[in-house]
XYZ file of C-alpha atoms in Angstrom:
690
model
C 114.433 -1.987 121.295
C 112.440 1.047 120.369
C 108.750 0.837 121.313
C 106.135 1.801 118.804
C 103.941 4.680 119.904
C 100.286 3.792 119.657
C 97.796 6.568 118.955
C 95.978 7.636 122.108
C 92.285 6.866 122.090
C 90.289 9.369 124.112
C 88.484 7.936 127.089
C 84.769 8.614 127.399
C 85.274 11.330 130.050
C 87.887 13.249 128.078
C 86.621 16.156 125.949
C 88.003 16.461 122.446
C 88.781 19.910 120.975
C 85.759 19.539 118.753
C 83.419 18.828 121.658
C 84.910 21.762 123.586
C 83.994 24.036 120.678
C 80.483 22.588 120.524
C 80.131 22.959 124.267
C 81.247 26.593 124.015
C 78.625 27.280 121.333
C 75.939 25.599 123.418
C 76.996 27.600 126.469
C 76.896 30.846 124.458
C 73.452 30.040 123.064
C 72.154 29.297 126.561
C 73.527 32.614 127.824
C 71.862 34.509 124.977
C 68.487 32.830 125.564
C 68.629 33.658 129.280
C 69.639 37.272 128.606
C 66.923 37.810 125.966
C 64.248 36.256 128.204
C 65.239 38.369 131.207
C 65.327 41.567 129.140
C 61.884 41.000 127.611
C 59.599 39.090 130.010
C 59.525 41.564 132.957
C 58.200 44.258 130.607
C 55.155 42.335 129.373
C 53.127 44.157 132.047
C 53.364 47.413 130.056
C 52.620 46.063 126.555
C 49.112 47.528 126.430
C 49.840 50.685 128.412
C 48.413 54.069 127.394
C 50.245 57.098 126.085
C 51.416 58.726 129.331
C 53.338 61.760 130.531
C 55.542 63.063 127.654
C 54.110 60.647 125.055
C 51.326 63.044 124.056
C 53.818 65.729 123.054
C 56.503 63.524 121.505
C 54.125 61.226 119.595
C 50.371 61.924 119.566
C 50.528 65.711 119.099
C 53.824 65.773 117.194
C 52.782 67.059 113.754
C 55.586 65.122 112.007
C 54.764 61.816 113.684
C 50.988 62.071 113.119
C 51.471 63.094 109.472
C 50.077 66.634 109.651
C 53.464 67.949 108.494
C 55.834 66.490 105.912
C 58.374 63.899 107.079
C 61.170 65.953 105.494
C 60.660 68.510 108.272
C 62.132 65.956 110.681
C 65.501 67.594 109.954
C 64.377 71.078 111.034
C 62.246 70.207 114.070
C 63.163 69.261 117.609
C 62.136 66.056 119.368
C 58.756 67.560 120.336
C 57.891 68.711 116.811
C 58.732 72.414 117.262
C 61.062 74.314 114.895
C 64.612 73.823 116.204
C 65.438 77.443 115.331
C 62.670 78.768 117.608
C 63.703 80.420 120.872
C 61.008 78.302 122.560
C 62.495 75.033 121.262
C 63.724 72.407 123.703
C 66.800 72.059 121.376
C 66.624 68.262 121.654
C 67.333 67.132 118.089
C 66.644 63.396 117.661
C 65.527 62.709 114.071
C 66.380 58.981 114.220
C 64.043 58.449 117.195
C 61.320 60.639 115.698
C 61.534 58.630 112.463
C 60.841 55.388 114.360
C 57.801 57.044 115.986
C 56.639 58.059 112.489
C 57.000 54.450 111.305
C 55.017 53.230 114.318
C 52.277 55.787 113.614
C 52.033 54.705 109.971
C 51.560 51.092 111.027
C 49.753 51.292 114.377
C 48.247 54.779 114.532
C 47.333 55.474 118.146
C 47.264 51.798 119.176
C 50.050 51.596 121.756
C 50.926 47.888 121.493
C 53.324 48.382 118.561
C 55.164 51.240 120.279
C 55.698 49.229 123.470
C 56.719 46.105 121.542
C 59.339 48.145 119.643
C 60.763 49.511 122.909
C 60.931 46.094 124.564
C 62.603 44.512 121.517
C 65.035 47.432 121.395
C 65.912 46.831 125.068
C 66.481 43.159 124.272
C 68.838 44.059 121.401
C 70.707 46.596 123.554
C 71.161 43.944 126.276
C 72.511 41.355 123.813
C 74.888 43.952 122.353
C 76.072 44.861 125.847
C 76.780 41.166 126.448
C 78.778 41.036 123.191
C 80.648 44.199 124.216
C 81.485 42.689 127.604
C 82.755 39.534 125.866
C 85.081 41.672 123.745
C 86.255 43.481 126.880
C 87.015 40.121 128.534
C 89.422 39.321 125.704
C 90.891 42.813 125.638
C 91.499 43.043 129.388
C 92.100 39.316 129.945
C 89.456 39.267 132.652
C 86.868 36.535 132.097
C 83.513 35.473 133.602
C 82.143 39.008 133.872
C 80.049 39.360 130.692
C 77.093 37.152 131.627
C 76.431 38.552 135.149
C 76.829 42.120 133.794
C 74.334 41.506 130.972
C 71.841 39.810 133.317
C 71.910 42.814 135.660
C 71.552 45.203 132.709
C 68.548 43.191 131.455
C 66.564 43.438 134.700
C 67.807 46.625 136.379
C 64.674 48.476 137.616
C 66.111 51.918 136.799
C 65.622 51.050 133.106
C 61.817 50.954 133.359
C 61.387 54.627 132.472
C 63.400 54.178 129.273
C 61.632 50.941 128.268
C 58.046 51.230 129.573
C 57.691 54.899 128.629
C 57.430 55.222 124.832
C 59.299 58.540 124.844
C 62.221 56.718 126.496
C 63.003 55.145 123.122
C 65.609 57.865 122.569
C 67.720 56.264 125.320
C 67.257 52.766 123.881
C 68.263 53.693 120.325
C 71.164 55.865 121.483
C 72.532 53.013 123.628
C 71.979 50.379 120.927
C 73.963 52.326 118.323
C 76.615 53.188 120.925
C 77.068 49.461 121.696
C 77.370 48.675 117.976
C 80.045 51.373 117.653
C 82.083 50.173 120.647
C 81.936 46.529 119.515
C 83.173 47.607 116.069
C 85.983 49.619 117.665
C 87.112 46.731 119.877
C 87.171 44.290 116.957
C 89.071 46.549 114.581
C 91.049 48.703 117.060
C 90.413 51.786 114.944
C 87.775 54.355 114.102
C 86.543 53.007 110.780
C 83.516 54.172 108.813
C 81.290 51.633 110.581
C 82.239 53.105 113.960
C 81.666 56.668 112.729
C 78.273 55.738 111.235
C 77.045 54.158 114.456
C 78.255 57.131 116.513
C 76.348 59.527 114.222
C 73.175 57.412 114.522
C 73.623 57.274 118.302
C 74.088 61.045 118.564
C 71.016 61.759 116.430
C 68.959 59.321 118.466
C 69.897 61.307 121.578
C 72.662 63.827 122.227
C 74.339 61.644 124.880
C 75.497 59.320 122.090
C 78.417 61.601 121.203
C 80.141 60.374 124.384
C 80.764 57.032 122.628
C 83.932 58.625 121.182
C 85.665 59.440 124.520
C 84.513 56.039 125.862
C 86.329 54.375 122.946
C 89.445 56.452 123.661
C 89.375 55.183 127.270
C 89.715 51.604 126.050
C 93.018 52.461 124.329
C 94.246 54.490 127.286
C 93.577 51.654 129.749
C 95.297 48.976 127.661
C 98.076 51.436 126.684
C 97.570 50.978 122.935
C 96.910 54.609 122.137
C 98.858 56.744 119.709
C 98.966 60.447 118.912
C 97.293 59.896 115.555
C 94.461 57.921 117.170
C 93.872 60.599 119.797
C 94.011 63.294 117.104
C 91.493 61.503 114.862
C 89.171 60.872 117.810
C 89.372 64.483 118.968
C 88.681 65.726 115.435
C 85.628 63.445 115.090
C 84.288 64.526 118.496
C 84.807 68.227 117.708
C 83.306 67.962 114.203
C 80.210 66.091 115.395
C 79.804 68.432 118.370
C 80.117 71.484 116.103
C 77.551 70.037 113.691
C 75.158 69.377 116.559
C 75.522 72.889 118.001
C 75.144 74.467 114.544
C 71.768 72.702 114.169
C 70.756 74.442 117.413
C 71.904 77.764 115.964
C 74.659 77.722 118.616
C 71.989 78.251 121.276
C 71.119 76.170 124.306
C 67.595 75.506 125.562
C 66.101 77.902 128.095
C 64.864 76.210 131.242
C 63.221 77.565 134.375
C 63.646 77.170 138.119
C 60.763 74.696 138.083
C 62.744 72.386 135.770
C 66.099 72.516 137.555
C 66.082 74.464 140.871
C 69.808 73.893 141.598
C 70.857 75.671 138.385
C 69.184 78.904 139.510
C 70.763 79.239 142.957
C 72.595 82.561 143.344
C 75.567 81.101 145.199
C 78.132 79.270 143.057
C 79.209 77.297 146.126
C 75.704 75.963 146.733
C 75.245 75.233 143.021
C 78.331 72.972 143.148
C 77.093 71.366 146.370
C 73.656 70.683 144.870
C 75.109 69.324 141.633
C 77.343 66.983 143.662
C 74.362 65.727 145.645
C 72.385 65.159 142.429
C 75.267 63.087 141.012
C 75.334 61.019 144.200
C 71.568 60.578 144.031
C 71.882 59.124 140.537
C 74.511 56.682 141.835
C 72.137 55.820 144.686
C 69.381 55.000 142.160
C 71.746 52.570 140.446
C 72.709 50.895 143.714
C 69.294 50.938 145.456
C 66.524 51.282 142.817
C 63.647 50.785 145.258
C 61.827 54.148 145.229
C 61.479 55.220 141.609
C 59.608 58.274 140.371
C 58.865 59.700 136.922
C 59.514 63.278 138.077
C 61.881 64.542 140.787
C 61.247 68.273 140.370
C 59.337 70.865 142.434
C 59.945 69.813 146.027
C 60.864 66.155 145.538
C 64.526 66.956 146.242
C 64.814 70.154 148.237
C 67.795 72.388 147.347
C 70.732 72.492 149.777
C 71.063 76.025 151.114
C 72.548 75.614 154.600
C 75.865 74.442 156.000
C 73.903 72.552 158.675
C 72.447 70.273 155.985
C 74.485 67.028 156.005
C 74.126 66.832 152.227
C 76.586 69.733 152.034
C 79.304 67.051 152.304
C 78.386 65.716 148.848
C 81.427 67.265 147.064
C 83.690 65.566 149.640
C 82.123 62.164 148.928
C 82.419 62.707 145.172
C 86.095 63.638 145.644
C 86.757 60.510 147.718
C 85.206 58.323 145.009
C 87.265 60.043 142.296
C 90.542 59.807 144.270
C 90.017 56.117 145.020
C 89.184 55.493 141.381
C 92.481 57.054 140.301
C 94.445 55.319 143.077
C 93.232 51.808 142.245
C 92.878 52.262 138.481
C 95.421 49.544 137.721
C 93.984 46.968 140.149
C 91.264 45.870 137.735
C 91.097 47.391 134.277
C 87.522 46.262 133.544
C 86.344 47.876 136.787
C 88.169 51.098 135.864
C 86.646 51.076 132.366
C 83.169 50.518 133.839
C 83.574 53.557 136.079
C 84.830 55.708 133.204
C 82.065 54.518 130.877
C 79.409 55.381 133.447
C 80.924 58.776 134.294
C 81.556 59.852 130.683
C 78.104 58.854 129.416
C 76.529 60.722 132.366
C 78.622 63.862 131.739
C 76.169 65.604 129.325
C 73.485 65.403 132.051
C 75.741 66.669 134.846
C 75.068 70.445 134.475
C 78.842 71.000 134.114
C 78.875 72.182 130.502
C 75.294 73.401 130.131
C 72.090 73.520 132.162
C 69.752 70.572 131.710
C 65.965 70.579 132.076
C 65.723 68.290 135.105
C 67.264 67.677 138.499
C 67.138 63.864 138.630
C 66.005 61.607 135.786
C 66.091 57.814 135.752
C 65.989 57.603 131.939
C 69.417 59.230 131.505
C 70.999 56.351 133.470
C 70.274 53.790 130.738
C 73.705 54.021 129.051
C 75.684 54.912 132.229
C 74.206 51.852 133.939
C 76.143 49.606 131.531
C 79.374 50.790 133.180
C 77.816 50.200 136.600
C 76.819 46.649 135.588
C 80.409 45.893 134.543
C 81.637 47.112 137.931
C 79.056 44.980 139.767
C 80.101 41.917 137.777
C 83.738 42.430 138.794
C 82.689 42.824 142.447
C 80.651 39.586 142.225
C 83.649 37.713 140.797
C 85.911 38.970 143.598
C 83.243 38.218 146.210
C 82.760 34.647 144.925
C 86.329 33.759 145.838
C 85.887 34.975 149.430
C 82.237 34.335 150.233
C 80.415 31.000 149.940
C 77.027 32.689 149.691
C 77.959 35.104 146.886
C 75.861 33.246 144.302
C 72.878 33.118 146.659
C 73.160 36.879 147.244
C 73.370 37.455 143.476
C 70.316 35.240 142.864
C 68.325 37.114 145.535
C 69.221 40.468 143.958
C 68.237 39.090 140.547
C 64.796 37.930 141.742
C 64.140 41.213 143.558
C 65.157 43.154 140.439
C 62.842 41.118 138.199
C 59.954 41.651 140.615
C 60.584 45.383 140.920
C 61.002 45.840 137.142
C 57.755 43.959 136.434
C 55.834 45.973 139.042
C 57.335 49.303 137.994
C 56.724 48.752 134.271
C 53.071 48.046 135.101
C 52.851 51.410 136.868
C 53.573 53.060 133.493
C 50.333 51.597 132.072
C 48.229 54.661 132.793
C 48.738 58.197 134.008
C 46.599 57.517 137.056
C 48.784 54.594 138.220
C 51.988 56.450 137.277
C 51.106 59.615 139.206
C 49.771 57.617 142.179
C 53.115 55.808 142.432
C 54.913 59.150 142.106
C 53.047 60.595 145.089
C 54.160 57.651 147.237
C 57.811 58.479 146.504
C 57.600 62.286 146.282
C 54.543 63.481 148.262
C 55.975 67.016 148.380
C 56.222 67.308 144.585
C 53.743 69.992 143.492
C 54.002 68.943 139.847
C 52.808 65.397 140.576
C 49.800 66.745 142.507
C 49.112 69.016 139.523
C 49.332 66.118 137.041
C 47.140 63.986 139.297
C 44.544 66.768 139.424
C 44.583 67.025 135.642
C 44.017 63.285 135.127
C 41.280 63.096 137.769
C 39.556 66.148 136.264
C 39.648 64.591 132.787
C 38.052 61.434 134.237
C 35.209 63.440 135.797
C 36.435 63.039 139.406
C 36.090 66.738 140.140
C 36.304 66.613 143.957
C 39.516 64.589 143.919
C 40.943 66.787 141.178
C 40.201 69.956 143.185
C 41.907 68.427 146.241
C 45.093 67.654 144.288
C 45.191 71.114 142.697
C 44.874 72.706 146.149
C 47.742 70.483 147.369
C 49.892 71.655 144.450
C 49.156 75.307 145.247
C 49.870 74.823 148.963
C 53.245 73.290 148.117
C 54.009 75.998 145.546
C 51.793 79.129 145.843
C 53.361 80.539 142.652
C 52.355 77.542 140.512
C 50.391 79.512 137.913
C 49.349 76.467 135.847
C 47.770 74.849 138.918
C 46.020 78.147 139.728
C 44.651 78.303 136.181
C 43.470 74.681 136.059
C 41.855 74.853 139.490
C 40.159 78.126 138.556
C 38.854 76.583 135.338
C 37.564 73.508 137.197
C 35.819 75.578 139.883
C 34.269 77.752 137.166
C 32.755 74.664 135.535
C 31.474 73.628 138.982
C 29.713 76.988 139.353
C 32.078 78.626 141.866
C 32.909 81.650 139.698
C 33.963 83.859 142.612
C 36.749 81.556 143.860
C 37.711 80.848 140.257
C 38.135 84.559 139.582
C 40.435 85.068 142.608
C 42.652 82.128 141.557
C 42.854 83.279 137.949
C 43.732 86.832 139.010
C 46.671 85.336 140.947
C 47.704 83.322 137.872
C 47.820 86.329 135.503
C 49.532 88.440 138.171
C 52.294 85.847 138.484
C 52.519 85.427 134.719
C 51.108 88.394 132.786
C 51.638 86.685 129.399
C 49.524 83.638 130.356
C 46.969 83.824 127.515
C 44.806 80.858 128.601
C 44.513 82.195 132.158
C 43.374 85.592 130.815
C 40.682 83.837 128.764
C 39.493 81.746 131.721
C 39.464 84.871 133.889
C 37.285 86.578 131.281
C 34.831 83.650 131.365
C 34.572 83.807 135.181
C 34.085 87.572 135.127
C 31.416 87.204 132.433
C 29.513 84.691 134.573
C 29.788 87.116 137.515
C 28.287 89.764 135.192
C 31.453 91.880 135.356
C 31.150 92.470 131.632
C 33.648 95.338 131.262
C 36.353 93.416 133.177
C 35.529 90.292 131.197
C 35.930 92.101 127.886
C 39.331 93.469 128.960
C 40.517 90.026 130.049
C 39.385 88.336 126.828
C 41.017 91.043 124.711
C 44.240 90.683 126.733
C 44.185 86.989 125.904
C 43.650 87.704 122.205
C 46.526 90.201 122.209
C 48.813 87.443 123.455
C 47.248 84.732 121.295
C 45.323 86.352 118.409
C 44.596 83.060 116.649
C 42.689 81.463 119.517
C 39.326 80.306 118.161
C 38.111 79.419 121.656
C 38.827 82.903 122.968
C 37.097 84.497 119.963
C 34.108 82.251 120.632
C 33.911 83.385 124.272
C 34.221 87.028 123.238
C 31.262 86.418 120.917
C 29.283 84.956 123.842
C 30.081 88.098 125.869
C 28.848 90.331 123.045
C 25.672 88.262 122.743
C 24.962 88.563 126.481
C 25.380 92.326 126.276
C 23.003 92.511 123.258
C 25.700 93.258 120.684
C 24.669 90.624 118.139
C 26.604 92.076 115.199
C 29.869 92.056 117.168
C 29.050 88.541 118.418
C 28.567 87.259 114.865
C 31.796 88.960 113.764
C 33.716 87.233 116.589
C 32.251 83.823 115.715
C 33.006 84.289 112.011
C 36.617 85.098 112.918
C 36.716 81.987 115.099
C 35.610 79.794 112.170
C 38.280 81.382 109.959
C 40.977 80.604 112.521
C 39.604 77.103 113.153
C 36.998 75.946 110.601
C 36.205 72.928 112.795
C 35.103 75.047 115.789
C 31.572 73.673 116.034
C 30.362 75.948 118.854
C 31.115 79.038 116.786
C 29.249 77.683 113.739
C 26.266 76.701 115.903
C 26.019 80.032 117.751
C 26.502 81.989 114.519
C 23.660 80.100 112.815
C 21.360 80.417 115.853
C 21.790 84.216 115.978
C 21.386 84.581 112.185
C 18.194 82.501 112.401
C 16.989 84.641 115.309
C 17.608 87.790 113.230
C 15.668 86.247 110.302
C 18.823 85.997 108.203
C 18.369 82.374 107.152
C 19.590 83.165 103.641
C 23.063 83.846 105.100
C 22.917 80.588 107.059
C 22.235 78.703 103.818
C 25.047 80.565 102.055
C 27.497 79.527 104.779
C 26.105 75.981 105.088
C 28.363 74.335 102.483
C 31.482 75.862 104.113
C 30.335 74.782 107.568
C 29.489 71.226 106.507
C 32.807 70.787 104.717
C 34.538 71.512 108.043
C 32.106 69.866 110.492
C 30.117 67.299 108.456
C 29.196 65.242 111.515
C 27.975 67.987 113.832
C 24.281 67.417 114.607
C 23.610 70.969 115.837
C 24.822 72.483 112.570
C 22.593 70.129 110.525
C 19.669 70.948 112.816
C 20.082 74.689 112.356
C 20.488 74.396 108.573
C 17.372 72.189 108.450
C 15.450 74.768 110.470
C 16.410 77.506 108.000
C 15.433 75.383 104.978
C 12.051 74.855 106.670
C 11.618 78.620 107.080
C 12.397 78.980 103.369
C 9.651 76.369 102.717
C 12.185 73.930 101.237
C 10.753 71.032 103.224
C 12.600 68.304 101.355
C 16.076 69.668 102.222
C 14.896 70.563 105.715
C 13.835 66.946 106.291
C 17.160 65.690 104.930
C 19.245 67.777 107.370
C 17.008 67.167 110.412
C 17.105 63.407 109.775
C 20.906 63.612 109.523
C 20.957 65.476 112.861
C 18.847 62.690 114.429
C 21.118 59.991 112.973
C 24.105 61.753 114.566
C 22.300 62.338 117.883
C 19.297 59.971 118.144
C 18.620 60.697 121.839
C 17.847 64.391 121.343
C 14.215 65.071 122.232
C 14.477 68.543 120.641
C 15.472 67.116 117.255
C 12.561 64.641 117.203
C 10.178 67.404 118.260
C 11.440 69.704 115.483
C 11.035 66.910 112.927
C 7.481 66.471 114.218
C 6.833 70.193 113.630
C 8.186 69.856 110.080
C 5.968 66.828 109.372
C 2.976 68.703 110.823
C 3.633 71.606 108.462
C 3.860 69.101 105.585
C 0.524 67.626 106.812
C 2.138 64.243 107.463
C 0.255 64.090 110.740
C 0.754 60.415 111.588
C 4.536 60.780 111.242
C 4.424 64.014 113.236
C 2.561 62.253 116.044
C 5.173 59.444 116.050
C 8.057 61.931 116.374
C 6.320 63.818 119.203
C 5.811 60.558 121.094
C 9.473 59.588 120.583
C 10.501 63.026 121.875
C 8.353 62.571 124.999
C 9.784 59.090 125.592
C 13.241 60.702 125.697
C 12.140 63.784 127.668
C 8.659 63.698 129.157
C 8.815 67.457 129.858
C 9.546 68.568 126.272
C 7.196 71.546 125.813
C 7.140 71.542 121.979
C 6.216 67.868 121.777
C 3.614 68.103 124.578
C 1.878 71.154 123.106
C 1.786 69.976 119.494
C 0.791 66.386 120.357
C -2.161 67.776 122.341
C -3.175 69.838 119.290
C -2.972 66.767 117.034
C -5.052 64.694 119.481
C -7.691 67.462 119.735
C -7.777 67.748 115.946
C -8.186 63.998 115.618
C -10.958 63.956 118.265
C -12.897 66.785 116.559
C -12.710 64.973 113.212
C -13.916 61.721 114.761
C -16.988 63.384 116.423
C -18.222 65.236 113.328
C -21.627 64.051 112.021
């Protein structure tokens, strides 16, 4: 007899298909929360950091970002705000990144919180997208349990701190984000659709490296053997068209760099250039594997060039070859591992010096996208290790905790230039540029002795460092050591004859040494190189004044105010000399022009008030002198001058009050002392009359 089949009732410990799906969603949500937390929390230490290093040029002083120039010019300027067609341009064309800086500036101005928050959020998005990409790769290559460890490592890898904590590093973040979007789109549709093309274009115009998304996508097809001639042809056409467009924007010119930027590129021997490039590639790999000693700048002595066969680093090309050969040999062992290696290598290629010279030797920021390939490779290694080593998870957890700690500490070092440069000196004590930057920051903070020490260190490490010679000379001049300043500045202009600022500073030192003829030549040399320098015109005027050539002095100061109407020192000196020459009528004629440019300059108001007083227009004189006092209430001279005005107006009680205020500020003020004594004598004589 046939038995009836009864429907099977699931036991409590059996998971239904529905609950499996719910469990998968819960697992995915947990993964995303962990990844987002790890990508964001370690960077909280830099949220309120200052503008540091390149931020001043890319954001604060960028005339498009700060609104001085029209936003439409974003398409004709480089990343630093200079015309892309200029021979002096860096040729880095990143309008998408610059636009985000412009948006930040419109909302936050020079408050840095918004800029840092944007970068951190962008890193979080890039990490989530990398996780999604890795999930797609798991399906494509049939190799699971690699996406989460890869994304966790990407979230906390310390080498990313330069891209995330440094506001200028946003170019890397945006480029990688759009590249991830493009690759995810390609994996889901297995073709180069308009969405893929759009994201590649956005990636490329966030930073040039983004164009390598196209060959990375081709690698996916090549590895899984799903490529076709038409696909390769379309990809090649897109790559060539986008590359041609990018080079045409540059005017088919590459940026001009110097030996200071990239020493290896300027070695005479081709053999040693290849050797040095190979070592630099290995050093970047080392930073990915052991990111313990990180530095914002690896130039000028940090990594000495290889120039001898006795230097063990000369074996670098051999090591690179071994890595490449092994990669080819074992390419079919694990396709995800192979793709990770190719992704890292291809995205690093534009920075490799192979096709064109780059403006750095080693840079952590350029590893942001290549590190995604490295993270995939590490995840595969962890999976393999887990099946052979009981402590694999413990090792991975230890690495994770160390990475979080290092990332948090390193991002905090980007908070200020002082902390950034101090950390740089610990890693690269032989880097002249870091000593120079340290000297600059210390000098700006009034720590002159420490600044002088760092400038001398920079010059000892690189005696031809003309910028350090100039800055040290300028600092010593302000400290009163004009003789040493002159010798340093002579060296600077000898090394670089077109150094306009050094010529001006040399002229100032020579003027203070009373070498007036030499000073005049130096200042005129500076003006020949930089004719629209208001500061140099001002100093030339000072020279003319010291040599009793008042008319030439006034002409120089007038020219300075035409070049820069806000040059307060030129307006002040011009008005003082005109007043001295009894030409107050000209001061009053120029007063409206001066006040429209420098409305809040106390010295200008004081001088205008003085001239109104000489013209017996006491009401206007009082108005301007009171404005000067409001702007600078602790000036004994201003209170004394107001006392003189009140005395002339026979408002003696008010005059006495102003003289006493002046003496409270400066007990040695001669004008206040003398006139107060007169008022007291006058008061005493009146009180003793019968």
